[in-house]
XYZ file of C-alpha atoms in Angstrom:
773
model
C -1.510 -12.908 -31.888
C -3.170 -15.687 -29.921
C -1.158 -14.918 -26.771
C -1.254 -11.140 -26.692
C -0.853 -9.659 -23.211
C -1.000 -5.915 -22.485
C -0.345 -4.114 -19.224
C 0.476 -0.521 -18.453
C 0.373 2.412 -16.066
C 0.541 6.196 -16.124
C 3.087 8.344 -14.337
C 0.294 10.437 -12.774
C -3.045 9.530 -11.303
C -4.544 13.035 -11.185
C -4.194 15.537 -14.038
C -5.953 18.557 -15.532
C -7.060 19.273 -19.094
C -4.101 20.150 -21.298
C -1.573 18.379 -19.045
C 0.907 15.900 -20.448
C 0.811 12.363 -19.132
C 3.291 9.546 -19.719
C 2.081 6.020 -20.417
C 4.305 3.013 -19.785
C 3.287 -0.230 -21.486
C 4.626 -3.753 -21.687
C 3.431 -6.173 -24.350
C 3.817 -9.838 -25.172
C 2.823 -11.220 -28.556
C 2.593 -7.917 -30.398
C 4.672 -4.892 -31.321
C 1.751 -2.539 -31.870
C -1.417 -1.592 -30.035
C -4.354 0.609 -30.903
C -4.860 3.345 -28.327
C -8.106 5.187 -27.662
C -8.829 7.713 -24.928
C -12.143 6.915 -23.223
C -14.199 8.530 -20.488
C -15.379 5.776 -18.177
C -18.990 5.839 -17.056
C -19.890 2.395 -15.691
C -17.653 -0.566 -15.004
C -19.827 -3.379 -13.675
C -21.067 -5.949 -16.196
C -23.674 -7.366 -13.787
C -26.856 -8.194 -15.769
C -29.030 -6.140 -13.402
C -27.173 -2.943 -14.303
C -26.485 -0.964 -17.462
C -23.300 -2.918 -18.226
C -19.984 -1.458 -19.240
C -20.279 2.129 -20.494
C -17.661 4.481 -21.865
C -17.339 7.405 -24.265
C -14.558 7.659 -26.827
C -12.722 10.998 -26.746
C -10.704 12.629 -29.504
C -7.057 12.934 -28.512
C -3.629 13.258 -30.126
C -2.661 9.989 -28.440
C -5.284 7.940 -30.261
C -3.996 5.516 -32.864
C -1.177 3.017 -33.246
C 1.537 2.814 -30.585
C 4.757 0.853 -30.866
C 5.147 -1.384 -27.828
C 7.621 -3.925 -26.496
C 8.227 -6.188 -23.539
C 9.556 -4.251 -20.548
C 11.375 -5.478 -17.471
C 11.047 -4.547 -13.828
C 13.664 -4.512 -11.102
C 12.042 -6.464 -8.285
C 13.484 -6.500 -4.776
C 14.683 -3.767 -2.433
C 18.348 -2.964 -1.918
C 20.851 -0.172 -1.241
C 23.201 1.159 -3.890
C 26.329 2.938 -2.657
C 27.597 6.051 -4.407
C 31.347 5.404 -4.836
C 32.642 7.488 -7.769
C 36.289 7.084 -6.710
C 35.970 3.300 -6.284
C 37.035 3.375 -2.639
C 35.271 0.043 -2.156
C 37.032 -1.667 -5.097
C 39.305 -3.412 -2.591
C 41.661 -6.010 -4.018
C 43.728 -6.714 -0.935
C 42.882 -7.308 2.687
C 39.294 -6.694 3.685
C 36.759 -7.028 6.501
C 33.011 -6.982 6.068
C 30.688 -7.030 9.063
C 27.133 -6.158 10.075
C 24.272 -7.120 12.298
C 21.648 -9.105 10.388
C 18.176 -10.519 10.956
C 17.585 -13.116 8.205
C 14.022 -13.213 6.965
C 14.205 -16.263 4.734
C 17.572 -17.999 5.171
C 16.353 -21.285 3.699
C 15.019 -19.736 0.510
C 17.001 -22.172 -1.643
C 18.731 -19.362 -3.539
C 21.896 -17.398 -2.943
C 21.376 -14.079 -1.135
C 24.064 -11.390 -1.309
C 23.918 -9.238 1.821
C 26.745 -6.832 1.045
C 29.596 -6.557 -1.402
C 30.822 -5.652 -4.839
C 29.956 -8.731 -6.859
C 29.270 -9.361 -10.535
C 27.193 -12.513 -11.124
C 27.997 -12.883 -14.804
C 31.760 -12.492 -14.630
C 32.178 -13.920 -11.090
C 34.365 -10.980 -10.130
C 34.570 -9.079 -6.843
C 33.633 -10.014 -3.297
C 30.479 -10.465 -1.219
C 29.152 -11.676 2.110
C 25.823 -13.467 1.970
C 23.809 -16.618 2.436
C 24.212 -19.683 0.249
C 21.146 -21.656 -0.917
C 21.308 -23.851 2.203
C 21.221 -20.831 4.535
C 24.883 -20.874 5.566
C 26.725 -17.579 5.931
C 29.283 -17.443 3.137
C 32.087 -15.114 2.069
C 33.183 -15.412 -1.532
C 35.688 -13.720 -3.809
C 36.192 -13.938 -7.544
C 38.914 -13.166 -10.029
C 39.582 -14.175 -13.631
C 36.429 -16.288 -13.667
C 37.325 -18.368 -10.605
C 35.621 -18.265 -7.207
C 36.875 -19.074 -3.726
C 34.595 -19.167 -0.720
C 34.346 -20.029 2.959
C 31.108 -20.853 4.778
C 29.968 -21.438 8.348
C 29.124 -24.928 9.593
C 25.446 -24.408 10.442
C 22.642 -22.584 8.642
C 21.312 -19.354 10.050
C 17.870 -19.221 11.646
C 15.069 -16.921 10.592
C 14.108 -13.949 12.738
C 17.190 -14.117 14.965
C 19.654 -11.257 15.296
C 23.275 -12.163 14.507
C 26.561 -10.374 14.294
C 28.281 -11.518 11.098
C 31.746 -10.848 9.743
C 34.196 -11.965 7.065
C 37.901 -11.185 6.900
C 40.602 -11.742 4.303
C 44.330 -11.238 4.920
C 45.908 -10.762 1.509
C 49.437 -11.440 2.779
C 48.603 -14.933 4.040
C 45.499 -15.687 1.969
C 43.668 -16.515 5.185
C 39.890 -15.928 4.984
C 37.455 -16.262 7.884
C 33.718 -16.083 8.324
C 31.892 -15.657 11.631
C 28.410 -15.445 13.051
C 27.200 -15.190 16.641
C 23.830 -14.480 18.173
C 23.142 -11.022 19.608
C 19.594 -11.949 20.643
C 18.260 -10.348 23.807
C 14.973 -10.754 25.659
C 13.035 -8.717 23.071
C 14.657 -8.567 19.656
C 14.490 -12.123 18.278
C 12.088 -15.008 17.783
C 13.738 -17.440 20.197
C 14.814 -16.750 23.750
C 17.582 -17.852 26.076
C 15.726 -20.998 27.181
C 16.099 -22.509 23.714
C 19.305 -24.654 23.784
C 20.755 -23.588 20.431
C 24.371 -22.631 19.798
C 24.216 -19.961 17.110
C 28.006 -19.502 16.841
C 30.170 -20.521 13.938
C 33.744 -19.455 13.123
C 35.469 -20.973 10.105
C 38.727 -20.206 8.330
C 40.152 -21.228 4.934
C 43.124 -20.271 2.808
C 42.099 -18.684 -0.471
C 44.006 -19.365 -3.658
C 43.840 -15.806 -4.960
C 42.706 -12.286 -4.211
C 39.453 -10.756 -5.402
C 39.436 -8.725 -8.606
C 37.016 -5.820 -9.096
C 35.364 -4.671 -12.281
C 35.152 -0.873 -12.473
C 31.441 -0.817 -13.360
C 30.332 -3.069 -10.471
C 28.539 -1.135 -7.703
C 28.716 -1.880 -3.999
C 25.272 -3.146 -3.062
C 23.596 -4.052 0.191
C 20.945 -6.805 -0.182
C 21.771 -7.803 -3.757
C 24.442 -8.184 -6.425
C 24.849 -7.035 -10.007
C 23.607 -9.183 -12.874
C 23.126 -8.815 -16.624
C 20.808 -10.134 -19.324
C 20.972 -9.515 -23.044
C 17.352 -8.317 -23.179
C 17.280 -6.066 -20.126
C 20.917 -5.123 -19.543
C 22.189 -4.681 -15.986
C 19.935 -5.450 -13.049
C 20.237 -6.642 -9.447
C 19.696 -10.257 -8.436
C 20.584 -12.585 -5.534
C 18.248 -10.449 -3.423
C 18.436 -10.737 0.354
C 15.322 -10.877 2.549
C 15.774 -9.642 6.092
C 17.209 -6.773 8.090
C 20.716 -5.337 7.985
C 21.967 -3.004 10.722
C 25.184 -0.939 10.622
C 27.194 -2.648 7.854
C 30.918 -1.821 7.830
C 33.956 -2.291 5.575
C 37.708 -2.105 6.349
C 40.713 -2.439 4.065
C 42.411 -4.706 6.596
C 41.627 -7.983 8.325
C 40.267 -7.302 11.797
C 41.227 -9.592 14.660
C 38.804 -11.768 16.599
C 39.107 -9.391 19.557
C 38.232 -6.421 17.380
C 35.227 -8.264 16.000
C 34.110 -9.223 19.527
C 34.270 -5.554 20.507
C 32.097 -4.568 17.563
C 29.629 -7.354 18.361
C 29.040 -5.762 21.769
C 28.166 -2.437 20.142
C 31.596 -0.829 20.243
C 32.387 2.066 17.928
C 34.293 1.003 14.809
C 38.062 1.598 14.813
C 38.876 4.306 12.247
C 42.146 2.594 11.270
C 41.565 1.179 7.799
C 37.862 1.988 7.937
C 36.487 2.461 4.424
C 32.741 2.748 5.133
C 30.405 2.612 8.111
C 26.751 2.919 7.188
C 25.138 4.018 10.434
C 21.575 2.996 9.670
C 20.292 4.727 12.823
C 21.231 8.190 11.518
C 18.684 10.309 9.684
C 15.597 9.881 11.830
C 13.470 12.935 12.524
C 10.141 13.423 14.262
C 8.646 13.421 10.764
C 10.180 10.082 9.744
C 13.109 9.053 7.574
C 13.842 8.770 3.860
C 15.588 6.228 1.650
C 19.152 7.539 2.062
C 21.508 5.661 4.399
C 24.330 7.720 5.893
C 27.975 6.644 5.721
C 29.668 7.814 8.917
C 33.041 6.635 7.597
C 35.863 8.800 6.204
C 34.672 8.984 2.583
C 30.950 9.777 2.793
C 29.913 6.805 0.664
C 26.210 7.274 1.257
C 23.713 4.705 -0.009
C 20.298 5.144 -1.582
C 17.413 2.718 -1.271
C 15.696 1.191 -4.290
C 12.125 -0.139 -4.032
C 11.800 1.488 -0.619
C 13.702 -0.672 1.914
C 11.603 -0.528 5.071
C 12.876 1.869 7.731
C 11.617 2.605 11.263
C 12.314 -1.057 12.020
C 13.836 -2.310 15.235
C 17.564 -2.987 15.210
C 19.883 -5.528 16.775
C 19.988 -3.638 20.078
C 16.265 -2.976 20.505
C 15.571 -3.362 24.208
C 11.755 -3.353 24.186
C 11.552 -0.196 26.324
C 10.921 2.238 23.481
C 8.223 1.354 20.977
C 8.951 4.129 18.455
C 12.093 5.252 16.649
C 11.456 8.822 17.796
C 12.226 7.803 21.385
C 15.586 6.133 20.732
C 16.795 6.154 17.092
C 19.936 4.202 18.008
C 17.767 1.128 18.573
C 16.132 1.454 15.139
C 19.028 0.711 12.828
C 17.294 -2.214 11.185
C 16.787 -1.657 7.458
C 14.532 -4.378 6.104
C 14.812 -5.754 2.577
C 12.459 -8.015 0.650
C 13.341 -9.992 -2.463
C 9.874 -9.393 -3.919
C 9.375 -5.731 -2.997
C 8.332 -3.477 -5.876
C 7.498 0.237 -5.698
C 7.965 1.563 -9.238
C 8.264 -0.463 -12.447
C 10.484 2.287 -13.895
C 9.607 1.203 -17.410
C 10.620 3.244 -20.391
C 7.986 5.687 -21.533
C 5.901 4.232 -24.345
C 3.983 7.371 -25.223
C 3.689 10.918 -23.921
C 0.263 12.406 -24.549
C -0.955 15.969 -24.182
C -4.554 15.769 -23.083
C -7.244 17.841 -24.820
C -7.422 21.362 -23.423
C -11.202 21.266 -22.992
C -11.775 17.906 -21.324
C -14.667 17.419 -18.977
C -13.568 16.564 -15.451
C -14.104 12.867 -14.937
C -12.730 9.337 -14.899
C -10.663 8.422 -17.951
C -8.547 5.617 -19.331
C -6.271 5.063 -22.252
C -7.732 1.911 -23.760
C -5.198 -0.327 -25.500
C -6.097 -3.245 -27.738
C -4.244 -5.717 -29.900
C -5.070 -9.075 -31.422
C -8.522 -10.179 -30.255
C -8.843 -7.005 -28.158
C -10.438 -8.728 -25.166
C -9.189 -10.270 -21.933
C -5.418 -10.022 -21.682
C -5.346 -8.325 -25.087
C -7.185 -5.267 -23.754
C -5.855 -2.828 -21.160
C -7.349 0.303 -19.589
C -4.782 2.643 -18.022
C -6.923 4.663 -15.640
C -6.402 8.276 -14.545
C -8.559 11.110 -13.243
C -9.044 14.579 -14.697
C -9.698 17.528 -12.389
C -11.040 20.796 -13.759
C -8.656 23.628 -14.566
C -10.724 25.768 -12.218
C -13.365 24.271 -9.936
C -16.811 25.487 -11.013
C -19.307 22.706 -10.341
C -21.316 22.601 -7.099
C -20.611 18.888 -6.636
C -17.375 16.883 -6.343
C -16.802 13.140 -6.374
C -13.779 12.379 -4.192
C -12.065 9.354 -5.725
C -10.500 7.136 -2.986
C -7.186 6.508 -4.754
C -5.397 5.722 -1.479
C -7.711 2.764 -1.010
C -7.204 1.709 -4.638
C -3.480 1.586 -3.922
C -3.968 -0.383 -0.707
C -5.872 -3.108 -2.577
C -3.740 -2.885 -5.720
C -3.141 -6.382 -7.146
C -4.305 -8.159 -3.996
C -3.559 -11.898 -3.948
C -6.184 -12.948 -1.394
C -7.796 -15.682 -3.495
C -4.421 -17.332 -3.999
C -2.570 -16.782 -0.717
C -5.007 -16.005 2.120
C -6.079 -19.173 3.916
C -8.993 -17.355 5.532
C -10.543 -16.018 2.349
C -13.086 -18.758 1.594
C -14.515 -19.017 5.129
C -14.532 -15.220 5.309
C -16.367 -14.655 2.038
C -18.550 -17.751 2.250
C -17.833 -18.791 -1.332
C -15.066 -20.231 -3.504
C -13.086 -17.727 -5.561
C -13.693 -17.432 -9.288
C -10.459 -16.460 -10.998
C -9.979 -15.227 -14.551
C -6.964 -15.383 -16.824
C -6.238 -11.791 -15.863
C -6.188 -12.693 -12.149
C -3.819 -15.570 -12.858
C -1.499 -13.427 -14.959
C -1.392 -10.766 -12.243
C -0.542 -13.391 -9.635
C 2.277 -14.805 -11.744
C 3.882 -11.384 -12.259
C 6.146 -10.455 -9.354
C 6.984 -7.303 -11.290
C 3.439 -5.976 -10.796
C 3.962 -5.781 -7.041
C 1.742 -6.582 -4.098
C -1.064 -5.006 -2.103
C -1.140 -4.087 1.567
C -3.318 -7.202 2.029
C -0.433 -9.458 1.027
C 2.783 -10.728 2.553
C 6.265 -10.616 1.147
C 7.824 -14.029 0.596
C 9.420 -13.971 4.056
C 5.986 -13.691 5.701
C 6.045 -10.001 6.619
C 3.041 -7.858 5.749
C 3.422 -5.464 2.823
C 3.402 -1.904 4.151
C 3.979 0.015 0.878
C 1.937 0.326 -2.281
C 2.274 2.483 -5.379
C 0.392 3.357 -8.551
C 3.472 3.423 -10.788
C 2.838 -0.137 -11.887
C -0.042 -1.929 -13.592
C -2.865 -2.214 -11.040
C -5.031 -4.903 -12.545
C -7.965 -4.389 -10.169
C -8.055 -0.620 -10.797
C -9.728 -1.296 -14.098
C -13.310 -1.237 -15.365
C -15.022 -4.637 -15.616
C -12.819 -6.161 -12.913
C -14.515 -8.326 -10.295
C -12.659 -9.214 -7.115
C -12.156 -12.947 -7.475
C -12.682 -13.830 -3.816
C -16.138 -12.211 -3.673
C -17.412 -12.202 -7.237
C -18.458 -8.531 -7.152
C -16.912 -5.276 -8.258
C -14.753 -3.725 -5.552
C -13.167 -0.314 -5.094
C -12.626 1.373 -8.489
C -15.095 -0.529 -10.714
C -17.671 -0.345 -7.915
C -17.201 3.419 -7.675
C -18.054 3.709 -11.350
C -21.639 2.907 -10.303
C -21.645 6.304 -8.566
C -20.186 7.921 -11.687
C -22.897 6.336 -13.826
C -25.580 7.591 -11.423
C -24.202 11.142 -11.565
C -24.197 10.940 -15.356
C -27.704 9.494 -15.518
C -29.029 12.252 -13.260
C -27.146 14.902 -15.296
C -25.491 16.458 -12.260
C -22.873 19.121 -12.814
C -19.991 17.436 -11.019
C -16.198 17.272 -11.016
C -13.743 14.732 -9.656
C -10.714 14.999 -7.459
C -8.547 12.334 -5.839
C -7.143 11.469 -2.449
C -3.783 12.652 -3.785
C -5.247 16.107 -4.465
C -6.848 16.221 -1.027
C -3.634 15.175 0.708
C -1.572 17.777 -1.152
C -3.982 20.718 -0.949
C -5.990 20.086 2.206
C -9.342 21.783 2.644
C -8.579 24.122 -0.281
C -9.283 21.192 -2.609
C -12.850 20.927 -1.242
C -13.933 24.390 -0.145
C -15.336 25.587 -3.484
C -17.835 22.712 -3.607
C -21.267 22.831 -2.023
C -21.298 19.046 -1.741
C -18.659 16.301 -1.787
C -19.476 12.619 -2.384
C -17.130 9.822 -1.323
C -16.494 6.496 -3.024
C -17.924 3.194 -1.829
C -14.967 2.213 0.357
C -12.623 5.096 1.371
C -10.851 2.907 3.911
C -7.347 4.413 3.834
C -6.978 8.044 4.868
C -4.010 10.210 5.785
C -4.037 12.739 8.614
C -4.036 15.649 6.155
C -7.006 14.136 4.347
C -8.964 13.586 7.551
C -8.174 17.082 8.812
C -9.292 18.597 5.511
C -12.538 16.627 5.381
C -13.387 17.470 8.976
C -12.620 21.160 8.402
C -14.736 21.175 5.240
C -17.750 19.778 7.096
C -17.224 22.009 10.151
C -17.121 25.160 8.014
C -20.357 24.526 6.178
C -19.511 21.782 3.723
C -22.047 19.108 2.921
C -20.696 15.621 2.698
C -22.153 12.355 1.444
C -20.339 9.281 2.742
C -21.417 6.618 0.269
C -19.776 3.549 1.696
C -18.741 1.337 4.560
C -15.560 0.725 6.561
C -14.282 4.168 5.649
C -11.682 6.415 7.280
C -10.267 3.330 9.002
C -6.485 3.083 8.523
C -4.028 5.930 9.082
C -1.711 6.082 6.065
C 1.076 8.374 4.901
C 2.566 9.814 1.720
C 5.864 11.579 1.200
C 5.540 14.953 -0.506
C 8.366 14.153 -2.926
C 6.919 10.752 -3.934
C 3.108 10.982 -3.759
C 2.760 7.773 -5.772
C 3.755 5.628 -2.753
C 1.559 4.998 0.298
C 2.596 3.496 3.641
C 0.449 1.745 6.250
C 1.304 -0.298 9.328
C -1.440 -2.690 10.429
C -1.294 -3.015 14.176
C -3.104 -3.201 17.530
C -6.577 -4.151 16.301
C -8.917 -3.977 13.349
C -9.836 -6.365 10.576
C -6.341 -6.822 9.191
C -4.450 -9.150 6.912
C -1.253 -8.945 8.967
C 0.105 -7.505 12.170
C 3.206 -5.338 12.432
C 5.893 -6.644 14.777
C 6.414 -5.111 18.228
C 8.172 -1.753 18.050
C 7.294 -1.277 14.375
C 3.900 0.431 14.513
C 5.080 3.905 13.487
C 5.220 5.204 9.936
C 8.661 5.749 8.464
C 7.032 8.340 6.202
C 5.756 10.692 8.906
C 6.751 9.392 12.327
C 3.102 9.043 13.290
C 1.605 5.870 14.651
C -0.327 3.949 12.032
C -3.155 1.513 12.648
C -6.813 2.440 13.086
C -7.912 6.061 13.319
C -10.166 4.840 16.118
C -7.096 3.903 18.157
C -5.646 7.367 17.589
C -8.667 9.080 19.107
C -10.387 9.829 15.812
C -12.999 7.161 15.116
C -14.960 7.959 11.948
C -18.124 8.429 14.001
C -16.725 11.757 15.254
C -16.648 13.230 11.758
C -19.148 11.244 9.715
C -21.611 9.870 12.278
C -21.031 6.177 11.575
C -18.129 3.739 11.670
C -17.266 0.158 10.835
C -19.068 -2.611 12.684
C -19.108 -5.808 10.563
C -18.410 -7.420 7.220
C -19.876 -10.292 5.260
C -19.748 -11.271 1.623
C -22.315 -13.722 0.386
C -25.593 -11.815 0.832
C -26.843 -8.257 1.176
C -29.986 -6.961 2.851
C -32.334 -3.995 2.436
C -32.769 -1.148 4.920
C -35.953 -0.528 6.903
C -37.122 3.007 7.628
C -36.564 4.071 11.238
C -38.804 6.409 13.281
C -36.360 9.306 12.891
C -37.022 9.379 9.152
C -40.523 10.753 9.797
C -39.266 13.718 11.810
C -40.047 17.050 10.187
C -36.355 17.984 10.045
C -35.423 15.036 7.807
C -38.586 13.670 6.232
C -37.568 15.345 2.954
C -34.901 12.669 2.545
C -37.656 10.098 2.031
C -39.707 12.134 -0.424
C -40.990 9.819 -3.182
C -40.109 6.618 -1.289
C -43.024 4.228 -0.847
C -43.130 1.580 1.840
C -40.757 0.730 4.641
C -37.974 -1.102 2.780
C -35.147 0.604 0.897
C -32.623 -1.111 -1.341
C -34.004 -4.616 -1.768
C -31.929 -5.005 -4.938
C -28.397 -4.157 -5.969
C -25.365 -5.246 -7.952
C -23.593 -6.476 -4.798
C -25.435 -9.629 -3.690
C -28.899 -8.238 -4.407
C -29.226 -5.549 -1.737
C -28.070 -2.096 -0.674
C -26.790 -3.070 2.806
C -23.917 -5.472 2.440
C -20.228 -6.272 2.134
C -19.051 -3.973 4.931
C -21.355 -2.114 7.296
C -21.132 1.062 9.400
C -23.318 1.990 12.367
C -24.250 4.886 14.622
C -22.447 4.790 18.000
C -22.710 7.613 20.544
C -19.892 6.088 22.615
C -17.507 6.671 19.698
C -18.507 10.246 18.969
C -21.566 10.138 16.726
C -23.024 13.669 17.045
C -25.898 13.306 19.496
C -28.417 15.035 17.200
C -27.787 12.513 14.392
C -30.932 11.018 12.891
C -31.046 7.339 11.962
C -32.985 7.371 8.714
C -32.947 3.629 8.071
C -31.183 0.504 9.291
C -30.562 -2.946 7.900
C -31.065 -6.164 9.794
C -31.315 -9.906 9.480
C -27.813 -10.348 8.139
C -26.470 -13.868 7.823
C -23.961 -15.448 10.147
C -21.290 -14.802 7.538
C -21.395 -11.254 8.932
C -19.219 -11.068 12.011
C -18.541 -8.255 14.451
C -15.356 -6.344 13.722
C -12.352 -7.278 15.834
C -11.871 -3.859 17.415
C -15.333 -4.116 19.004
C -14.466 -7.330 20.875
C -12.661 -7.521 24.200
C -13.576 -11.168 24.831
C -14.945 -13.559 22.190
C -18.180 -15.279 23.073
C -21.007 -17.019 21.198
C -23.485 -14.750 19.475
C -21.249 -12.285 17.619
C -22.664 -12.991 14.167
C -25.257 -11.363 11.960
C -28.361 -13.259 13.029
C -27.624 -12.813 16.748
C -25.919 -9.467 17.421
C -28.127 -6.364 17.095
C -25.085 -4.204 16.406
C -24.483 -5.873 13.049
C -26.376 -3.506 10.813
C -25.904 -0.651 8.382
C -27.243 2.698 9.592
C -28.310 5.349 7.093
C -27.821 8.617 8.973
C -28.037 12.385 8.705
C -26.882 15.267 10.883
C -26.440 18.988 10.507
C -23.018 20.515 11.109
C -21.933 24.098 11.881
C -22.433 26.898 9.354
C -25.318 25.139 7.604
C -23.275 22.072 6.726
C -24.507 18.489 6.882
C -23.459 14.863 6.550
C -25.439 11.995 5.059
C -24.166 8.419 5.297
C -25.277 5.335 3.428
C -23.621 3.026 5.939
C -22.697 0.207 3.528
C -20.311 -0.517 0.685
C -23.189 -2.035 -1.302
C -25.210 1.210 -1.058
C -23.501 2.779 -4.082
C -23.740 -0.436 -6.076
C -27.530 -0.439 -5.641
C -27.905 2.814 -7.595
C -27.834 1.398 -11.184
C -30.545 -1.255 -10.731
C -33.669 -0.933 -12.889
C -32.174 1.809 -15.001
C -31.400 3.887 -11.875
C -35.130 3.931 -11.082
C -35.078 2.585 -7.512
C -35.562 3.934 -4.014
C -31.834 4.086 -3.158
C -31.432 6.368 -6.153
C -34.417 8.398 -4.962
C -33.018 8.852 -1.456
C -29.583 9.853 -2.691
C -31.106 12.210 -5.235
C -33.105 13.958 -2.515
C -29.951 14.415 -0.447
C -27.717 15.625 -3.272
C -30.380 17.985 -4.643
C -30.685 19.597 -1.210
C -26.926 19.660 -0.565
C -26.002 21.458 -3.791
C -28.551 24.239 -3.308
C -27.311 27.369 -1.528
C -28.955 28.504 1.672
C -30.496 26.565 4.520
C -31.171 22.892 4.185
C -34.744 21.559 4.293
C -36.021 21.146 7.836
C -34.019 23.995 9.307
C -30.623 24.570 10.834
C -29.441 22.823 13.982
C -28.304 25.165 16.745
C -28.189 23.406 20.105
C -31.127 21.155 20.753
C -34.237 20.152 18.923
C -36.278 23.078 20.245
C -34.029 25.476 18.386
C -34.518 24.087 14.901
C -35.805 26.885 12.740
């Protein structure tokens, strides 16, 4: 068992006591694992903290599980429903479409559309050969005939492509021509390139179809003895309005189609009008066949919709304005939304579980490193009873899920100010395409990843994990420092997730006197933001524990809550930039990007918002004059001296990693008190992009006064209130010295006041300071 490797995921991220939950596990080097349900308490092994802490829980799922190696279908494609085999054409045929190749020189064959079996070499397909040439091939009785264009296709250029076969003469042709306009392609008219190619050959035989072969767009059927049927020869790029006829169209007919003409119904078998199906609320994964047989297609691994098509004119920047210009469906050979593994074990959770953070711990062989897995999930109460809730930022966990920054991001070392330190687990995650990517990564064709899901192993949503580029805990394991603090202080608390908040709105929060966020709730949907704002405005008390929160507008479909979408655009500290015309969410129809750019900067709701990030040092806070005011001096009760948070698990201080500040110009409530502020940050801390109109010297930590974390407090209507720590590192400072430190003291003062009914200490804000009472 020297090479045991265990990975898994659960089908749900938020459950209640007594619910059933399915676990999906893959294993190398063993056929059995030992499973143990654990409640997670602390996940950072930093020597200045309490170390890793959990509690074993009795459960019917504990004990030996049989496991095996499981396989994942990687790559997005469309599968056509064709029960009557209308597309099993064995005579004359025409295939055509508009395409936008993403990676034509990938060095592998890419099937764009057809009914092709890779093992038996039977059927027909139109695609790209390994050298990037458009190719039409047919197979029968184990033999293959093909015809290809003379020149390879170019990336990010729109083409009209077609292949015809006349069964009576055996004549086969293949064609491509540019349909680039002033807006839709990489290169313009001034570039002296002839994109046209028209080639004909005489085939020796007709294609033969196997009955079990599906018609696929962006892939072809394959088979392996261990995994059975799967799809390979994945295509990367866009396809717009693919069509099939049971006759060979003439050059004039093809030229008419290339100009946007409606397809002739004579002999038409299928016409997938990829611009149909848009609504003001977005579009799903189904692609409509406007042909005579209704051979509709369904997307696998979420092909990207709301993408510009071949005829995008640059006038309309959203599919809602002109859906006919948004027929581009984009495919990626390395897209992965759901592993779809077989269920390893279904477990009914104990009926009387405490609400909290849990994992099914799996071990085999040495039981450490790759031979240990924690499949994390969160347990809500059956009925909310506690005064305090910890809101787990699962949307942000998904956004960062399996990020590859240390391996692929050229900027990561100058940004973090240190070399990455990778573990065997990081390396294994990077090698596994089947574990999917984060929204900080790029697909192999260079486009930014806009979808993420939790139905896959998320290696960095595990206790003990340290983000390799920074050497600290990040997101989930960092948030366990808040869990450990709540446990140490013996608070009566419950947990709920972003998924719960998105589904239920303010109803998920309203029973709680106080809600605490995680350390980095960066990704937030409109429903979540509405609910949080309504909670605070109607008397809720909210503790924002982190930095760079409530930043990106994201979306979830109600029918598939496990998948999140984001488009990174316009401004903001971002790993990629969406292309022109592609800034709107296919999930909801709303513009993505920063909430600030949508008129809802976080300052309006929480008092502070993102200002800077840096990753090699953290700093303490210094008390500000406001902290001595009679309305808020209770927050500092028991704190000696001027400095707060001069130690912590994230670079030795409470103000670090990513910082938020008070800003009246962005909507900070004018009565907000600045309790404390950091300063003296290093020049690794740089002003956030959205704050800069022109770059100029002096925008770094030691020179720009704005680069600081502000600890703030304000009262909200109906005796509500908001307290903000202003830094990601704030929560990671809590466990130092056995939780006996002044950050812990400050937070304890706030939470103790927030969970008590009645007026808060210092009075209730009405209009101006004279009316405090």
